[in-house]
Short mmCIF file of C-alpha atoms in Angstrom, two decimals:
data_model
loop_
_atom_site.label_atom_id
_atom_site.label_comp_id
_atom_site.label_asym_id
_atom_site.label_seq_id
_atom_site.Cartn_x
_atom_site.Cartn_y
_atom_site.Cartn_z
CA UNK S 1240 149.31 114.04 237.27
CA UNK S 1241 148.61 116.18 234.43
CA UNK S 1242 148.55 115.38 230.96
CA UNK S 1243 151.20 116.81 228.56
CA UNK S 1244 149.57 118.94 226.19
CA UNK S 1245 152.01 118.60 223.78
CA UNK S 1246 154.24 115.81 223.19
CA UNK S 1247 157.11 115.72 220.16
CA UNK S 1248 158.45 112.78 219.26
CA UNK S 1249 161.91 112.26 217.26
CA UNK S 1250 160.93 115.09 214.60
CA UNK S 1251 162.80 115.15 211.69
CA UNK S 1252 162.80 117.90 208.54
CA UNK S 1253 164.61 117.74 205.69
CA UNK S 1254 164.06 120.02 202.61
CA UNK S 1255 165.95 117.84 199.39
CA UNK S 1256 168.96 116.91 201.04
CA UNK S 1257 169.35 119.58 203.43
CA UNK S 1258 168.38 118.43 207.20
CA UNK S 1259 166.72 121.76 208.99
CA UNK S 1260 165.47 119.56 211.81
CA UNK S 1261 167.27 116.18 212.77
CA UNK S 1262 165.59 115.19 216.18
CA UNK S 1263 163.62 117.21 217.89
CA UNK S 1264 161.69 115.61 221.16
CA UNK S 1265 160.27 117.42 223.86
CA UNK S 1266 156.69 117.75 225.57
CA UNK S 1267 154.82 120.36 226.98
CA UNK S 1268 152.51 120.27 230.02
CA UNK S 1269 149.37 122.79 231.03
CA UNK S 1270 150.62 126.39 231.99
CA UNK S 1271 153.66 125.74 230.95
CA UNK S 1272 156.12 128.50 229.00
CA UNK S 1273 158.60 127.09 226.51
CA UNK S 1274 160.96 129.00 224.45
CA UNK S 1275 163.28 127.97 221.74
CA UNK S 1276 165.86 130.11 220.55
CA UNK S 1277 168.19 130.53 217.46
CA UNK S 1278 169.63 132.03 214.75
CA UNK S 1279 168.37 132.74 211.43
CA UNK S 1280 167.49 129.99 209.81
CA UNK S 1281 168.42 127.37 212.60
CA UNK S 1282 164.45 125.79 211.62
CA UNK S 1283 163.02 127.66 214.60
CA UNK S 1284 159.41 128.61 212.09
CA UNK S 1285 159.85 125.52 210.46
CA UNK S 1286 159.29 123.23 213.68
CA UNK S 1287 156.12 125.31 214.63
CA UNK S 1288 155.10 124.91 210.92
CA UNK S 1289 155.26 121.66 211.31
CA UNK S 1290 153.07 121.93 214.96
CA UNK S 1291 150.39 123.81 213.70
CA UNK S 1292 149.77 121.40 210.67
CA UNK S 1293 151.06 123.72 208.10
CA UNK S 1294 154.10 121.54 207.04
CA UNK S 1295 154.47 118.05 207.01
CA UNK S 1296 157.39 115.96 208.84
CA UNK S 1297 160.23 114.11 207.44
CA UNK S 1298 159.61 111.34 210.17
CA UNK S 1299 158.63 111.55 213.48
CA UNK S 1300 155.41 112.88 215.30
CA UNK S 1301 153.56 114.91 217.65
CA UNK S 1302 150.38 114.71 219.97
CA UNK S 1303 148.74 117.97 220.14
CA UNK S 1304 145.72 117.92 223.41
CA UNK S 1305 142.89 121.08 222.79
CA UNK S 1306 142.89 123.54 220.24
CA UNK S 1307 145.84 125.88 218.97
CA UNK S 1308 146.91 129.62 218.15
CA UNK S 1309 148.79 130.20 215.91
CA UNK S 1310 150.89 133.43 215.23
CA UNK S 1311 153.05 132.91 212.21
CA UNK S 1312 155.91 134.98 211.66
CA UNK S 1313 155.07 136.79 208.66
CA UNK S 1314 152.11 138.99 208.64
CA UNK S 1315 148.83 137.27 207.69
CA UNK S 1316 146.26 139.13 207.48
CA UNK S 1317 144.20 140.78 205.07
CA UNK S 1318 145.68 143.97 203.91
CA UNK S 1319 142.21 145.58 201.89
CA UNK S 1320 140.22 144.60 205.06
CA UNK S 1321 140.08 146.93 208.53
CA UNK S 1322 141.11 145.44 211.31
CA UNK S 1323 137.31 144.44 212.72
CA UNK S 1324 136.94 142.49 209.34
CA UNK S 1325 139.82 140.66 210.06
CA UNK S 1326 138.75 139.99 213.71
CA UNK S 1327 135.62 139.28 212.36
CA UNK S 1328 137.08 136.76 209.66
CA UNK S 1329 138.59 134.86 212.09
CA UNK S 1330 136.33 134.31 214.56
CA UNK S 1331 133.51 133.22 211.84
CA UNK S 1332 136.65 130.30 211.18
CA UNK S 1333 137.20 129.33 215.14
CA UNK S 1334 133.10 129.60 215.59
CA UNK S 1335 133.41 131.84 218.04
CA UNK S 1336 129.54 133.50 218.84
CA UNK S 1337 130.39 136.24 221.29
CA UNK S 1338 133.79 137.25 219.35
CA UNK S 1339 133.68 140.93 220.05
CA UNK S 1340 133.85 140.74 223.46
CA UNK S 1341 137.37 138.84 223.29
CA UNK S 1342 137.77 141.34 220.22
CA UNK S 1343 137.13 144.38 222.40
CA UNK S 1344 139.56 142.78 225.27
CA UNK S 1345 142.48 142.08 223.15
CA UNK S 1346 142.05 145.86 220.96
CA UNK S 1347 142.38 147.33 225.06
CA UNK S 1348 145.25 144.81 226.24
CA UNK S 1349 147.47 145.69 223.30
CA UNK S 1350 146.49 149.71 222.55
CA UNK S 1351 145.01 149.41 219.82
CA UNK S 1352 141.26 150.22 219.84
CA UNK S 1353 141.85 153.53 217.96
CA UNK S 1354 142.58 151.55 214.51
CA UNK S 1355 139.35 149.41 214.98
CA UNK S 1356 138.10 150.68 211.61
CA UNK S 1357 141.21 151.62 209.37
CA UNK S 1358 142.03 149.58 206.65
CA UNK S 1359 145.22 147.19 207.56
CA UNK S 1360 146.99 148.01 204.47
CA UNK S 1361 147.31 151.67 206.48
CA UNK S 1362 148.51 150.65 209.57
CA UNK S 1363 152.43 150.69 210.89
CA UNK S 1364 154.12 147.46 211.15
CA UNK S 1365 153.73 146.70 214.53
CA UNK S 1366 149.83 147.81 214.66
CA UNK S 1367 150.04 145.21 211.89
CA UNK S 1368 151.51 142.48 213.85
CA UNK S 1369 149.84 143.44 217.30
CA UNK S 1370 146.77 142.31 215.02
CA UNK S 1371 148.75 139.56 213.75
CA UNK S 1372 149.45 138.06 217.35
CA UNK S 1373 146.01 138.68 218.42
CA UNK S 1374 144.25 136.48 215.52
CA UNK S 1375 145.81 134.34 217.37
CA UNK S 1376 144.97 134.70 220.78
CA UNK S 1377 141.18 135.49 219.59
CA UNK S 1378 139.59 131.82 219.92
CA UNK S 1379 141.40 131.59 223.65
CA UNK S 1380 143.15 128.06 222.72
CA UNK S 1381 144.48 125.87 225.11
CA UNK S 1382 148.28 126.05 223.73
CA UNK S 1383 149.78 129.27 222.03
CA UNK S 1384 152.30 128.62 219.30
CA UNK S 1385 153.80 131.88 218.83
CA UNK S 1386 156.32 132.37 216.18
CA UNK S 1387 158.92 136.06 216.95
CA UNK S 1388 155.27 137.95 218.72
CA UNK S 1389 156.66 140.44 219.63
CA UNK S 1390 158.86 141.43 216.54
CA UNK S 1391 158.10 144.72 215.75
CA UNK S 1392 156.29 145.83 219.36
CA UNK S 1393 157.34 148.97 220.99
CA UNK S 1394 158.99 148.70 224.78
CA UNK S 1395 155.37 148.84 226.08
CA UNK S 1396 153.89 146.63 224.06
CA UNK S 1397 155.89 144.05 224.98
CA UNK S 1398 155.25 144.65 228.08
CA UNK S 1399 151.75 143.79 227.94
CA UNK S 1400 152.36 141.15 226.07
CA UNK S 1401 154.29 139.33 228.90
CA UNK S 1402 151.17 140.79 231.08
CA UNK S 1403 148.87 138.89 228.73
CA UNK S 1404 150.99 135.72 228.57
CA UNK S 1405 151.22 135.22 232.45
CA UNK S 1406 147.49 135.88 232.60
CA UNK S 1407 146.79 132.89 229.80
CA UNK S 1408 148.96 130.84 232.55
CA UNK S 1409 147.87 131.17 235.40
CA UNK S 1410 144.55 130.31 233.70
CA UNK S 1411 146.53 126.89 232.94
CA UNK S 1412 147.24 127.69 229.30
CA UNK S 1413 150.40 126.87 227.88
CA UNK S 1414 152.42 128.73 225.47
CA UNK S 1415 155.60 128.08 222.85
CA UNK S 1416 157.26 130.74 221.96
CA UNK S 1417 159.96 130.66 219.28
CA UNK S 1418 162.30 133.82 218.88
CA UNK S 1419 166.01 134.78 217.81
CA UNK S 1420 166.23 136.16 220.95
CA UNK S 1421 165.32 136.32 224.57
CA UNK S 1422 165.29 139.33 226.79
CA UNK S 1423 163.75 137.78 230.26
CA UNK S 1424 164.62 133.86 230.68
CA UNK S 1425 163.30 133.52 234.06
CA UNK S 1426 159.88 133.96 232.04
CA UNK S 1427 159.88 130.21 230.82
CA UNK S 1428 159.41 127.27 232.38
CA UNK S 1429 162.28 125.92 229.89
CA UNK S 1430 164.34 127.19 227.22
CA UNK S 1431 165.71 125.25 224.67
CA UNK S 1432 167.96 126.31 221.82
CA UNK S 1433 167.86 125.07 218.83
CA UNK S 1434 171.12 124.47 216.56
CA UNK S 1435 172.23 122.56 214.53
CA UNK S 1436 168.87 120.41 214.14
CA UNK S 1437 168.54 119.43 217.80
CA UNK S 1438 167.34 121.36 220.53
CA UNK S 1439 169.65 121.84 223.54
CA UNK J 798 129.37 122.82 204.36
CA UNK J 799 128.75 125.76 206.28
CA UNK J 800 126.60 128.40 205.01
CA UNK J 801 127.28 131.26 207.52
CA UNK J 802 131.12 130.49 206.40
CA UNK J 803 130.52 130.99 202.85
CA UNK J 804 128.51 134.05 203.53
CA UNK J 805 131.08 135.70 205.77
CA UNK J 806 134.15 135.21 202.79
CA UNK J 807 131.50 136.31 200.07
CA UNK J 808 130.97 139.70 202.11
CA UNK J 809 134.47 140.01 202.99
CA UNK J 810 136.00 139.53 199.10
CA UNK J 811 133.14 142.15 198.02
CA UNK J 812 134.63 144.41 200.49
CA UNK J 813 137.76 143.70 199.27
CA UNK J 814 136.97 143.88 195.69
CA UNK J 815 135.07 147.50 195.68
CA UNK J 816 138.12 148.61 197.96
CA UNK J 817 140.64 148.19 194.90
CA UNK J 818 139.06 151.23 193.05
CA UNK J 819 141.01 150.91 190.17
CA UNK J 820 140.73 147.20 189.49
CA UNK J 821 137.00 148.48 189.30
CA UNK J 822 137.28 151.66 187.02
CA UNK J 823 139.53 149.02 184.53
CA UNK J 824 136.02 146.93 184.83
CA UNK J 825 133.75 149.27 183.57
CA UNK J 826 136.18 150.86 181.10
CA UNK J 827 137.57 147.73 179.50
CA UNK J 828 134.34 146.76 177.82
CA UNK J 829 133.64 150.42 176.77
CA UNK J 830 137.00 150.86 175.56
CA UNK J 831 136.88 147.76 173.32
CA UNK J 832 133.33 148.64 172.02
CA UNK J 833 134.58 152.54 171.00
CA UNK J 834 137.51 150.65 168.84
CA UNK J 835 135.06 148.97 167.05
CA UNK J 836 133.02 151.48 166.12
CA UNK J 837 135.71 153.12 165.02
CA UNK J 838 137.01 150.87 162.98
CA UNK J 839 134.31 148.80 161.56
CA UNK J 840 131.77 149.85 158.59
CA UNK J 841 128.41 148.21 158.21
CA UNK J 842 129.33 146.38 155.24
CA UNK J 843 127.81 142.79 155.13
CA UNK J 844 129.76 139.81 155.68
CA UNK J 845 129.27 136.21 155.52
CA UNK J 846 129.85 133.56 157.84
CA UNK J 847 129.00 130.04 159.30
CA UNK J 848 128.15 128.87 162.87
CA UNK J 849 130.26 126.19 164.10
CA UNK J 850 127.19 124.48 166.01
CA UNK J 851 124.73 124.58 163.29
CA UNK J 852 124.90 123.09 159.56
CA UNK J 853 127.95 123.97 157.75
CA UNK J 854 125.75 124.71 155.02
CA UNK J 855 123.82 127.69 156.78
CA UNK J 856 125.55 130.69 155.37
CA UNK J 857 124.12 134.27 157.60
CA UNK J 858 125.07 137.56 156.10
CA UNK J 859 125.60 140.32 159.17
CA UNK J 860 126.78 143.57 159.32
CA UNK J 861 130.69 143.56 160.11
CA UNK J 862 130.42 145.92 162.99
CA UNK J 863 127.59 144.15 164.72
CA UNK J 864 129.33 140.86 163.92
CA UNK J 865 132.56 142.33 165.43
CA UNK J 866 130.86 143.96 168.62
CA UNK J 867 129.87 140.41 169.64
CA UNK J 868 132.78 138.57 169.74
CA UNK J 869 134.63 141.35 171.58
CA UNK J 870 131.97 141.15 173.98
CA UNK J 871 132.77 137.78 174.59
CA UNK J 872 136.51 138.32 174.69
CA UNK J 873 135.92 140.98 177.28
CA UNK J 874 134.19 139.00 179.56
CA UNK J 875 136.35 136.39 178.98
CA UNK J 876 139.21 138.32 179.84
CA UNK J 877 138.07 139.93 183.06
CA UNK J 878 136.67 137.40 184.65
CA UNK J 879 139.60 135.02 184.11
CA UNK J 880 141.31 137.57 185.40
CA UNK J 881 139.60 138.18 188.53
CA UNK J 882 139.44 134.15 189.02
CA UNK J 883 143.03 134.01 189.14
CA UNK J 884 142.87 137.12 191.41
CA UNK J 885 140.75 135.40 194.18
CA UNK J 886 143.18 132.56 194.53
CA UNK J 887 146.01 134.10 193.94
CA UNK J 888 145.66 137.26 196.22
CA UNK J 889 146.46 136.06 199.68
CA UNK J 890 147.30 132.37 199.91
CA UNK J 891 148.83 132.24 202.87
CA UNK J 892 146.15 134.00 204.97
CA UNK J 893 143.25 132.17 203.61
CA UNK J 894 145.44 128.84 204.83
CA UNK J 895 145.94 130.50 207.67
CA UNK J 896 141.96 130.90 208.05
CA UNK J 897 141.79 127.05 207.23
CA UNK J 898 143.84 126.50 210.03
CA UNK J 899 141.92 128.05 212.10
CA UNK J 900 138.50 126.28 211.50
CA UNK J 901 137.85 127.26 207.54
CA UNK J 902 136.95 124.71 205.27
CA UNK J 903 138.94 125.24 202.03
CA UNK J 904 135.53 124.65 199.99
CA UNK J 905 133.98 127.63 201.76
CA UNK J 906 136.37 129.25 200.91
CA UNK J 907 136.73 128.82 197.29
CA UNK J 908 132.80 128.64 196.87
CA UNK J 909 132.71 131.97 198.62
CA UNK J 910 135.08 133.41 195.66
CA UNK J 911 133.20 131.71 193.17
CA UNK J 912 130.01 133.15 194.45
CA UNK J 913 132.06 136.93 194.71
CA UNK J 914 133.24 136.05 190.95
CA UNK J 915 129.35 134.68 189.54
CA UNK J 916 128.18 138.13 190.76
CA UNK J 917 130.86 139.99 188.39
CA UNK J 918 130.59 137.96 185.31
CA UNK J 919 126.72 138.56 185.77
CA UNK J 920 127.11 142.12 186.48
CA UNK J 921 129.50 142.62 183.20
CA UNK J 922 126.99 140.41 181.06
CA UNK J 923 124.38 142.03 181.80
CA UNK J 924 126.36 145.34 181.12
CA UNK J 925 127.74 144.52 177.68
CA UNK J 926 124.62 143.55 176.93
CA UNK J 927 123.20 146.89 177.57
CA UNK J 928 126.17 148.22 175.36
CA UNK J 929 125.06 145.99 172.64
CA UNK J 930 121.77 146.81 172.44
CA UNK J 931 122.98 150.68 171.52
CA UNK J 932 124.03 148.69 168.18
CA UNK J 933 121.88 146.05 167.59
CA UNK J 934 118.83 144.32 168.78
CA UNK J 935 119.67 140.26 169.83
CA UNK J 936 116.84 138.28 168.43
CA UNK J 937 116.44 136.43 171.78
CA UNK J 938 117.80 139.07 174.59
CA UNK J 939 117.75 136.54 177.39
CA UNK J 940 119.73 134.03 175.83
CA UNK J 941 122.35 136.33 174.36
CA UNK J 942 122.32 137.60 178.64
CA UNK J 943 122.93 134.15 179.23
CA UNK J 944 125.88 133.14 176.25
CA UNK J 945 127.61 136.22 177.63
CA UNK J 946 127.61 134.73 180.94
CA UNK J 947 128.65 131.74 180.37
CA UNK J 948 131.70 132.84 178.73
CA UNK J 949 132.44 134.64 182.09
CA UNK J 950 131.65 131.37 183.70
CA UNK J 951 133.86 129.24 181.52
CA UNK J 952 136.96 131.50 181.54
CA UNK J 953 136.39 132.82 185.23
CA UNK J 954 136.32 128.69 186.02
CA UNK J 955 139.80 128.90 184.12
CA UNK J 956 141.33 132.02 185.92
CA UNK J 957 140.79 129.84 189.00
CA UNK J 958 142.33 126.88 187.59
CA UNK J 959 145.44 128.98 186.63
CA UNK J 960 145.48 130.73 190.16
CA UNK J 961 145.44 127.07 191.80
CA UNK J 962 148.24 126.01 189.71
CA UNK J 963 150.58 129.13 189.75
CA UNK J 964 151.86 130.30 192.55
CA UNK J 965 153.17 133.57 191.51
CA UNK J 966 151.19 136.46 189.37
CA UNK J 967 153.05 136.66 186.22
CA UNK J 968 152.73 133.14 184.96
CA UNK J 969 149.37 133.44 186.00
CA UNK J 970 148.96 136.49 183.93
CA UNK J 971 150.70 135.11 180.72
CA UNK J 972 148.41 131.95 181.40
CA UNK J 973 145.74 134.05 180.47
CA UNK J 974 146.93 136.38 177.91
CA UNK J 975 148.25 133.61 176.04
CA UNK J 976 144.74 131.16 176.17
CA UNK J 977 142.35 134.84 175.76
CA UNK J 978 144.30 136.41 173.14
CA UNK J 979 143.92 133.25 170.90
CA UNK J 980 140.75 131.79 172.10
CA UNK J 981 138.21 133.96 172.94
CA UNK J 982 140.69 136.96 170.85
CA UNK J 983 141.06 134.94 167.59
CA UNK J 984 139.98 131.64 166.67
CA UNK J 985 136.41 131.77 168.23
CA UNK J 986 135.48 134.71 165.71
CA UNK J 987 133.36 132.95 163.40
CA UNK J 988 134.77 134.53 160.27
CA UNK J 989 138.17 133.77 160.60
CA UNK J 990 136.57 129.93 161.88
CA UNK J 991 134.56 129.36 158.42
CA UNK J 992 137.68 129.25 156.92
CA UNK J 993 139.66 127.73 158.96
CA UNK J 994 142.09 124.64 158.31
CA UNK J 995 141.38 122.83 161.33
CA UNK J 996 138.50 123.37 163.02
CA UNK J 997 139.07 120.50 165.35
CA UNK J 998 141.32 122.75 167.66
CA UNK J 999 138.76 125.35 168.05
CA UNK J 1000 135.90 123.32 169.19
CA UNK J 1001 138.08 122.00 172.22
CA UNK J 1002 139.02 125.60 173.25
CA UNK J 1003 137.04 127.19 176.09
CA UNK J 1004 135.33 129.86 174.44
CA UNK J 1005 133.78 127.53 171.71
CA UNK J 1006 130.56 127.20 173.21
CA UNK J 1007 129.74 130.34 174.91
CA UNK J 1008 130.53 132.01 171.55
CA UNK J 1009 128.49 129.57 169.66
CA UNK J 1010 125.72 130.32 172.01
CA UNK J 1011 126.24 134.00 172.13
CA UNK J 1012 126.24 134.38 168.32
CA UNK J 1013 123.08 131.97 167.93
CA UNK J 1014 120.90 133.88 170.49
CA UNK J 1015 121.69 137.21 169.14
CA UNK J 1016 121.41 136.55 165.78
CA UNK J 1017 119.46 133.43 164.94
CA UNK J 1018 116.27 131.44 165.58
CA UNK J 1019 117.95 128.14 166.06
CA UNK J 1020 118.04 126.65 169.82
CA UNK J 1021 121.39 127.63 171.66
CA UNK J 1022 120.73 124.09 174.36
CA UNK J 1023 123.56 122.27 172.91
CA UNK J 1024 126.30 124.80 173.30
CA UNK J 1025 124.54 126.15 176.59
CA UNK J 1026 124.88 122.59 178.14
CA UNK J 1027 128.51 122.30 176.20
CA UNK J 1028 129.46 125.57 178.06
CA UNK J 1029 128.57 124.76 181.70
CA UNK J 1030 130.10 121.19 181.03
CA UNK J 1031 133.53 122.91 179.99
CA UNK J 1032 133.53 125.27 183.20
CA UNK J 1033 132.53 122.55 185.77
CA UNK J 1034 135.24 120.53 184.49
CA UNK J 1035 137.80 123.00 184.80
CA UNK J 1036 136.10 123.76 187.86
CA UNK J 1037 136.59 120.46 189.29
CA UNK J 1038 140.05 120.56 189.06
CA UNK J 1039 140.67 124.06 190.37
CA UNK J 1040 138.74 122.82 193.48
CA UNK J 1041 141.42 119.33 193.79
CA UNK J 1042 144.34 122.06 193.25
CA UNK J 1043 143.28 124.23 195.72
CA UNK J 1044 141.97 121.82 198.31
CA UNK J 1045 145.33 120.15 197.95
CA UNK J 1046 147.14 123.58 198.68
CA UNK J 1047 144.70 124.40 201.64
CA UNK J 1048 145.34 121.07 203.06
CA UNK J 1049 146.62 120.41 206.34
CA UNK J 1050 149.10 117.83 207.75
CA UNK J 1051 147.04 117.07 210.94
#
């Protein structure tokens, strides 16, 4: 039997007296695809937050198996750096040796080799998030936490990136996506929406 | 700690740093700017004045201009390297926590900035100093090198403390202006502190000791140790806490 790489237990996030997330429990095995929809503001970013370490729980907790990605919503990356720098930022924090190999593969998967060596800061905004998703898919984790990836892509872009995503399952990864919307359910394994605090 | 970490985010904020062109042309011309004022309005008359950090009794008699070219100096270091503290913390918060999450340690980080920020102040010291010696010639060159620096040390440890604390630019900014203007700006100039009312104040602002070292190297024989040792002690401690600030913003849940 395999073990869940995930597991969420009874999450709960309130900010003052205002309760984003009331109980949120679900788990996650290998090569699985989850998705959780919303609307704005339903806590969708704050529950992946909370996954990735970057926000704290109310109550509740979570069992995380193998290192993460993590693609936050907003863009974060550096703006007065080109995109190498950035690539090359990031892999110096995972410890990754041979990092421009997977740099080289993700610039080719997502079309975007051309801005190798322009400054960010000059880039559209969805060059700026394809780099953006791919900081996070640089360190090849076991479980993607992906928070609206493919906001900004073009038709073909996210394309690939559904090309990219079944590839990182069938090599048993597993990968949460959070979005306000969903074009292709038959993608997932399971898709949840989130309202109201719970998932459904 | 990791040293191939802290060398990566050093070479990364230089790149950064020499990208923003006109942060650097405001570098250079701040220091040249302030100096040209002075000339301009300064004579060589003598004045008289006491060091805070030798006998009250020792009276030295200087000429206004040199006298006034010094302190600025100080102030001008003071005031860009505070500022471009609170620029290294404060410039992208959420992607440097973003590198922490991803294996970054939020010491290397912040050492990496300091180290990017050392290289400034030293770079501004020793180019004031070059300035300065168009005007006057410090009695012990070295030293006066090294009182410049560790004003830019002391306030530089300050701009990070204030980029730790404030989350957004402009109280950062007035932070600054406000501690500058009347520190390392006012009180610190040892004419207006001979006569001062309560010199207890002054000696617990930042720029006491770098001044007092400063002013002693240039124009004195007496030792500058004390307010050498005074100085790094002041920007370690404030130092020390912009470190537990930002370690405590870097931190993670898991």
């Amino acid at each position: 039997m395999k073990e869940d790489i995930l597991e969420v237990n009874h999450l709960k996030k309130c900010f003052g007296r205002y309760s984003v997330l009331k109980d949120i429990s679900f788990r996650m095995g290998s090569g699985e695809m989850i998705g959780i929809v919303g609307e704005n503001g339903s806590g969708k970013s704050t529950l992946l937050k909370i996954l990735s370490g970057l926000v704290r729980p109310t109550k509740g907790n979570f069992t995380l198996r193998g290192p993460i990605g993590f693609c936050p919503q907003e863009l974060q990356v550096f703006e007065t750096l080109t995109v190498r720098e950035n690539f090359q930022f990031f892999a110096t924090a995972y410890g990754i040796h041979g990092w421009e190999e997977s740099k080289d593969c993700l610039l080719d998967r997502f079309h975007f080799r051309q801005y190798e060596h322009r400054l960010v800061s000059q880039l559209s905004g969805g060059t700026k998030q394809k780099l953006n998703l791919s900081l996070a898919l640089l360190n090849s984790p076991e479980l993607f936490l992906l928070d609206e990836p493919y906001s900004g892509f073009d038709w073909e872009t996210y394309l690939r990136f559904w090309d990219y995503a079944d590839d990182m399952r069938s090599k048993g990864k597993s990968i949460l996506i959070v979005s306000h919307f969903v074009y292709d359910s038959a993608r997932y394994t399971k898709l949840f929406e989130l309202k109201n605090g719970v998932l459904k | 700690m990791r040293l191939r970490y802290i060398e990566m985010g050093w070479i990364l904020a230089v790149k950064e740093l020499l990208r923003n062109r006109i942060a650097l042309i405001f570098i250079l011309l701040i220091p040249s700017l302030f100096f040209t004022l002075i000339v301009a309005t300064t004579s060589d008359r003598p004045i008289l004045f006491k060091l805070a950090s030798i006998s009250e009794a020792t009276v030295f008699e200087v000429g206004e201009r040199k006298e006034a070219l010094i302190f600025m100096g100080l102030a001008t270091i003071a005031f860009i390297s505070s500022f471009l503290g609170l620029n290294l913390v404060q410039k992208h918060p959420d992607v440097d926590r973003r590198l922490v999450l991803c294996g970054y340690r939020s010491s290397e980080l912040i050492i990496s900035k300091m180290g990017v920020l050392f290289c400034v102040i030293c770079l501004i010291g020793g180019y004031v100093i070059l300035a300065l010696l168009h005007f006057l010639q410090p009695k012990h060159l070295v030293q006066a090198l090294l009182g410049l620096i560790l004003g830019g040390y002391v306030y530089g440890c300050y701009g990070l403390l204030a980029g730790a604390i404030f989350r957004r630019e402009l109280e950062g900014v007035l932070s600054i202006v406000l501690l500058v203007n009347i520190d390392a700006g006012w009180l610190q100039n040892p004419i207006f502190y001979a006569e001062a009312q309560n010199k207890v104040i002054i000696r617990y602002l930042p720029a006491y000791f770098p001044s007092q070292a400063s002013m002693v190297a240039i124009f004195t024989d007496y030792s500058m140790v004390n307010s050498a040792v005074g100085s790094m002690g002041y920007g370690t401690f404030l130092l020390v806490f912009a470190l537990m600030i930002y370690w405590g913003r870097m931190r993670l849940t898991r």
